[in-house]
PDB file of C-alpha atoms in Angstrom:
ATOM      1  CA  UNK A  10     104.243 150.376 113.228  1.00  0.00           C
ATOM      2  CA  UNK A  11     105.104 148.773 110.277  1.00  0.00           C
ATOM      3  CA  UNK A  12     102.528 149.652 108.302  1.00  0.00           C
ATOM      4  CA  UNK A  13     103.018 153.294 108.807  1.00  0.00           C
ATOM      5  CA  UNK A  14     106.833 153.453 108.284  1.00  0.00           C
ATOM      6  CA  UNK A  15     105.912 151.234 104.839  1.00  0.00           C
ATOM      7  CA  UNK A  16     103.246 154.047 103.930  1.00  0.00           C
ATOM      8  CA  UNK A  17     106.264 156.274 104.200  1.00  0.00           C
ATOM      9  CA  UNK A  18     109.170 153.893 102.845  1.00  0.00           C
ATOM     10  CA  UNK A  19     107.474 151.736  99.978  1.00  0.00           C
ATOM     11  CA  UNK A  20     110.770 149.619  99.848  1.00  0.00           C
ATOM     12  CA  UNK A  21     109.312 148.137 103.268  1.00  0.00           C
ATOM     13  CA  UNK A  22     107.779 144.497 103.445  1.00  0.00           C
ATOM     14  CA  UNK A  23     104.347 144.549 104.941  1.00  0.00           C
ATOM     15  CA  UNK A  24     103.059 141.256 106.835  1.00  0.00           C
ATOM     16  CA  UNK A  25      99.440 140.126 108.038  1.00  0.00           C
ATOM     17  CA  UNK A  26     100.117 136.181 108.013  1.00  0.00           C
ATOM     18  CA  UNK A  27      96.290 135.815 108.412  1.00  0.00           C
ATOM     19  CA  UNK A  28      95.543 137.237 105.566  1.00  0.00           C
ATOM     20  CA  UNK A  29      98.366 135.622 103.630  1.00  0.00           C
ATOM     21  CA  UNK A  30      97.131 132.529 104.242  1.00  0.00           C
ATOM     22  CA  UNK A  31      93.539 133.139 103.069  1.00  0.00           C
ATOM     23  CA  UNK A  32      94.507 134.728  99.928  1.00  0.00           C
ATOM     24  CA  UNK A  33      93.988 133.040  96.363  1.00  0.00           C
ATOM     25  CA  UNK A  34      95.739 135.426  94.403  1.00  0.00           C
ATOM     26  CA  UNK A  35      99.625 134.851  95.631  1.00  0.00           C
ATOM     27  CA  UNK A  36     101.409 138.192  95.559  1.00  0.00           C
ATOM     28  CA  UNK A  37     100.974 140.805  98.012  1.00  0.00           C
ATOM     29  CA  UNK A  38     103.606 143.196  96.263  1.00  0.00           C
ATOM     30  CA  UNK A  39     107.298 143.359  94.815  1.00  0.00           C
ATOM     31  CA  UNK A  40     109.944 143.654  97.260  1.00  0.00           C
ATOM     32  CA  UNK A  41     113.536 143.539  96.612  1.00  0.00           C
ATOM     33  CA  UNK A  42     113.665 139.610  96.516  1.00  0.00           C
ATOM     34  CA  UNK A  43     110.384 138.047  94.643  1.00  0.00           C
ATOM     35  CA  UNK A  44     110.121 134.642  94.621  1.00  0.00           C
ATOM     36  CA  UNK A  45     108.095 133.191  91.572  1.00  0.00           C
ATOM     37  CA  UNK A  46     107.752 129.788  91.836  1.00  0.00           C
ATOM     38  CA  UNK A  47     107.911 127.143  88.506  1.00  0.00           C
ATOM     39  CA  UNK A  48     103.890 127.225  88.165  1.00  0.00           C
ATOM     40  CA  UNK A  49     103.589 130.838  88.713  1.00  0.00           C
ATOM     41  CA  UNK A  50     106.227 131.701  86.066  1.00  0.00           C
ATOM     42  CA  UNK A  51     104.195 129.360  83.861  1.00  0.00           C
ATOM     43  CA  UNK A  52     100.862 131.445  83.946  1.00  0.00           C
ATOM     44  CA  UNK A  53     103.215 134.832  83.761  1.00  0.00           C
ATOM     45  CA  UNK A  54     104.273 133.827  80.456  1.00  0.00           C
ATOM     46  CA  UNK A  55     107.599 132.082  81.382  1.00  0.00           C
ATOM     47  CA  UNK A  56     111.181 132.976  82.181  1.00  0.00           C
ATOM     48  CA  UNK A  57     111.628 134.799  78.770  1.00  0.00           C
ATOM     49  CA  UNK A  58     108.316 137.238  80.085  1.00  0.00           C
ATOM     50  CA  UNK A  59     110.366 137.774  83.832  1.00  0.00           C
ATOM     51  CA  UNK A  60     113.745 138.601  81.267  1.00  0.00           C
ATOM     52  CA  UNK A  61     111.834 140.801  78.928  1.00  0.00           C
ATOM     53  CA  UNK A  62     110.297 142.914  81.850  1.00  0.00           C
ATOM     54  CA  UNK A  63     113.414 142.734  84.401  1.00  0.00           C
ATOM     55  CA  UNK A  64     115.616 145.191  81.835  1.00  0.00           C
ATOM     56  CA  UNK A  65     118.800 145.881  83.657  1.00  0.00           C
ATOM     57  CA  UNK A  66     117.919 146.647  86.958  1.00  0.00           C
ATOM     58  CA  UNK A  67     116.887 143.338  87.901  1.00  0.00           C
ATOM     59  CA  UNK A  68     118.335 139.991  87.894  1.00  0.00           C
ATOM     60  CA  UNK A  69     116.381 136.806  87.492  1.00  0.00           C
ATOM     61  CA  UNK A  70     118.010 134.362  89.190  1.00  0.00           C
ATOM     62  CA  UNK A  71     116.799 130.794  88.744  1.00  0.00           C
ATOM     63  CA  UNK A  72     115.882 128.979  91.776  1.00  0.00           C
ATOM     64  CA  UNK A  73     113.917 125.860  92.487  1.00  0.00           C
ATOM     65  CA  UNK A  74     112.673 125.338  88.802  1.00  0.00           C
ATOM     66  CA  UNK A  75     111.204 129.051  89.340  1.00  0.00           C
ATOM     67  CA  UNK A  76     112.930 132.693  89.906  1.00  0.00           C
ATOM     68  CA  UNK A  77     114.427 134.979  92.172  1.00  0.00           C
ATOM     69  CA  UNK A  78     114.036 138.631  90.913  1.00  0.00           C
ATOM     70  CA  UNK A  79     116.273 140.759  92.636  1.00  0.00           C
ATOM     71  CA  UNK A  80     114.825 144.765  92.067  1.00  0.00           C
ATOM     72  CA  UNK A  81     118.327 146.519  92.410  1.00  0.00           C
ATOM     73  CA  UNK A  82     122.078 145.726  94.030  1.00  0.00           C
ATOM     74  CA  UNK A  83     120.903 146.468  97.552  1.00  0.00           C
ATOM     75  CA  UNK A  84     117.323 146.534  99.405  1.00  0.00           C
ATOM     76  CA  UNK A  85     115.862 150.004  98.625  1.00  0.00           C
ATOM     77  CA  UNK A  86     114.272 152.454 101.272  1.00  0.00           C
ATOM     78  CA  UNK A  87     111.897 153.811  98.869  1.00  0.00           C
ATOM     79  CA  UNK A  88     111.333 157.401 100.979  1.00  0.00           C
ATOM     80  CA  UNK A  89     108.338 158.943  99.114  1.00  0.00           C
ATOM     81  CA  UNK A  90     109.686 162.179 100.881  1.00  0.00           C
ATOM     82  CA  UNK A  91     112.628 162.171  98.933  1.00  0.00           C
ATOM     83  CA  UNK A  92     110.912 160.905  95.651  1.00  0.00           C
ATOM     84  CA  UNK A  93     111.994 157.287  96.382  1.00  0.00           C
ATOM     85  CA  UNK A  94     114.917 157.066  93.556  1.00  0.00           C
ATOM     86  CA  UNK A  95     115.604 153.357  94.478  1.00  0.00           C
ATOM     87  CA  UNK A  96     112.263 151.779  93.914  1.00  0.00           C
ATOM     88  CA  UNK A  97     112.099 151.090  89.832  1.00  0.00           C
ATOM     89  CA  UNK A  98     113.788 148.260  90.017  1.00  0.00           C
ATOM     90  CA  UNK A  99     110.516 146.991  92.134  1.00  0.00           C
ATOM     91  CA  UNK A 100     108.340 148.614  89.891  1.00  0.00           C
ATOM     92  CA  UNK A 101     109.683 146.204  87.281  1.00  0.00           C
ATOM     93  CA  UNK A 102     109.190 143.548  89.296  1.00  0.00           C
ATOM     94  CA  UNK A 103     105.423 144.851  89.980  1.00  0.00           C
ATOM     95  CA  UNK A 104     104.805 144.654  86.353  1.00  0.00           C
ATOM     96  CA  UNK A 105     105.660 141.286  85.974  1.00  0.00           C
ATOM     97  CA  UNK A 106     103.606 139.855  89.059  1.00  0.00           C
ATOM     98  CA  UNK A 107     100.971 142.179  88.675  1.00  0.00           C
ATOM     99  CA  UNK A 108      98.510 139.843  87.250  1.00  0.00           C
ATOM    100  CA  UNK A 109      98.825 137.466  90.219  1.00  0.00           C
ATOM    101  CA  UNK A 110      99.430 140.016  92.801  1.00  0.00           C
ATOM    102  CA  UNK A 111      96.197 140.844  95.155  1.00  0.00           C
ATOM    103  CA  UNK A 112      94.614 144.924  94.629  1.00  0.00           C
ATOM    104  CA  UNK A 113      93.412 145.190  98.268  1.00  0.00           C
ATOM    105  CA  UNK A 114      93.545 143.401 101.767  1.00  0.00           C
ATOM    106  CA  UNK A 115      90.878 141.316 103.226  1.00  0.00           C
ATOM    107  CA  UNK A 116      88.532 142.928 105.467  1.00  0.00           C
ATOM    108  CA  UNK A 117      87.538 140.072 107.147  1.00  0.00           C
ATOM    109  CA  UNK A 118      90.695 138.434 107.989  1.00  0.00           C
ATOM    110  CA  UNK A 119      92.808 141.573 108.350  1.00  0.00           C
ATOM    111  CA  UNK A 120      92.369 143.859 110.893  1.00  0.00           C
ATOM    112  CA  UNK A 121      95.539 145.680 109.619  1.00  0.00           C
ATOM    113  CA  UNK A 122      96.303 147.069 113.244  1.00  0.00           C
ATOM    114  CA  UNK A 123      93.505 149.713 113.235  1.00  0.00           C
ATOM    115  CA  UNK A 124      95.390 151.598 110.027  1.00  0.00           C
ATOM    116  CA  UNK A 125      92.972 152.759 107.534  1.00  0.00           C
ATOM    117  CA  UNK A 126      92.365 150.215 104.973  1.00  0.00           C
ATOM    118  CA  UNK A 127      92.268 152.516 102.239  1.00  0.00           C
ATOM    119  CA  UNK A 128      95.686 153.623 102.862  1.00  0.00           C
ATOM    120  CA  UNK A 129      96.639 149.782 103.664  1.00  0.00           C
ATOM    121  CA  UNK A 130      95.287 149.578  99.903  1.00  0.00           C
ATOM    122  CA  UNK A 131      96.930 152.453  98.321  1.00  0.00           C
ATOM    123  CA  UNK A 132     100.322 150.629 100.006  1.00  0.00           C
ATOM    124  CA  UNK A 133      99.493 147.442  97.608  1.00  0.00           C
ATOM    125  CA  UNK A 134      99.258 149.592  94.750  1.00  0.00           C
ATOM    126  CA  UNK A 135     102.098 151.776  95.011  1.00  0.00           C
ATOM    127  CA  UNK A 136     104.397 150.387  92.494  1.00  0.00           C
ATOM    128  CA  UNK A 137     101.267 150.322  89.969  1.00  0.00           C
ATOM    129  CA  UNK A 138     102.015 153.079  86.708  1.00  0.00           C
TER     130      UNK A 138
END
């Protein structure tokens, strides 16, 4: 269910905790609250880079000798029916993780509850220009 309602509303979360905790690359996507840990930040160019690429819409808010970005005053919906107005704060976000952030889910530890995994994938890469 909650991969179809995120196919829909791209400000939605998407879990598979099997898959999470297979992956090497540590990003699944940017959500209203990304966590970017102090060694992360590091290889992402530093808190300057998160600054430079937050602009306005987001806040980086140091936490843990990493960040929290925040994409926007309040979670967004994201409805792709209506255009999804509310998501550029995440796209942002998606810029500035996008190096570390995985393109596609694992086939073999992700069944992805019988959804199509090319439209599981197209998900991941929503926020991408």
């Amino acid at each position: 269910v909650n991969i179809r309602a995120a196919r829909r509303y791209w400000g939605l979360m998407v879990r598979n905790r099997g898959d999470e905790e297979r992956r090497y690359e540590p990003f699944k996507s940017a959500h209203w609250l990304t966590y970017v840990g102090p060694s992360l930040l590091e290889e992402l160019g530093g808190l300057d880079a998160a600054r430079d690429v937050a602009g306005d819409d987001v806040d980086v808010l140091e936490a843990g000798g990493g960040v929290v970005l925040r994409a926007g005053e309040e979670p967004p919906v994201g409805d792709i029916n209506r255009k999804a107005p509310d998501i550029e704060p995440m796209r942002r976000v998606n810029a500035f993780i996008r190096p570390k952030r995985i393109s596609e889910w694992s086939k073999h530890y992700s069944n992805l509850f019988f959804t199509d995994i090319d439209e599981c994938n197209e998900w991941l890469t929503r926020l991408d220009p």
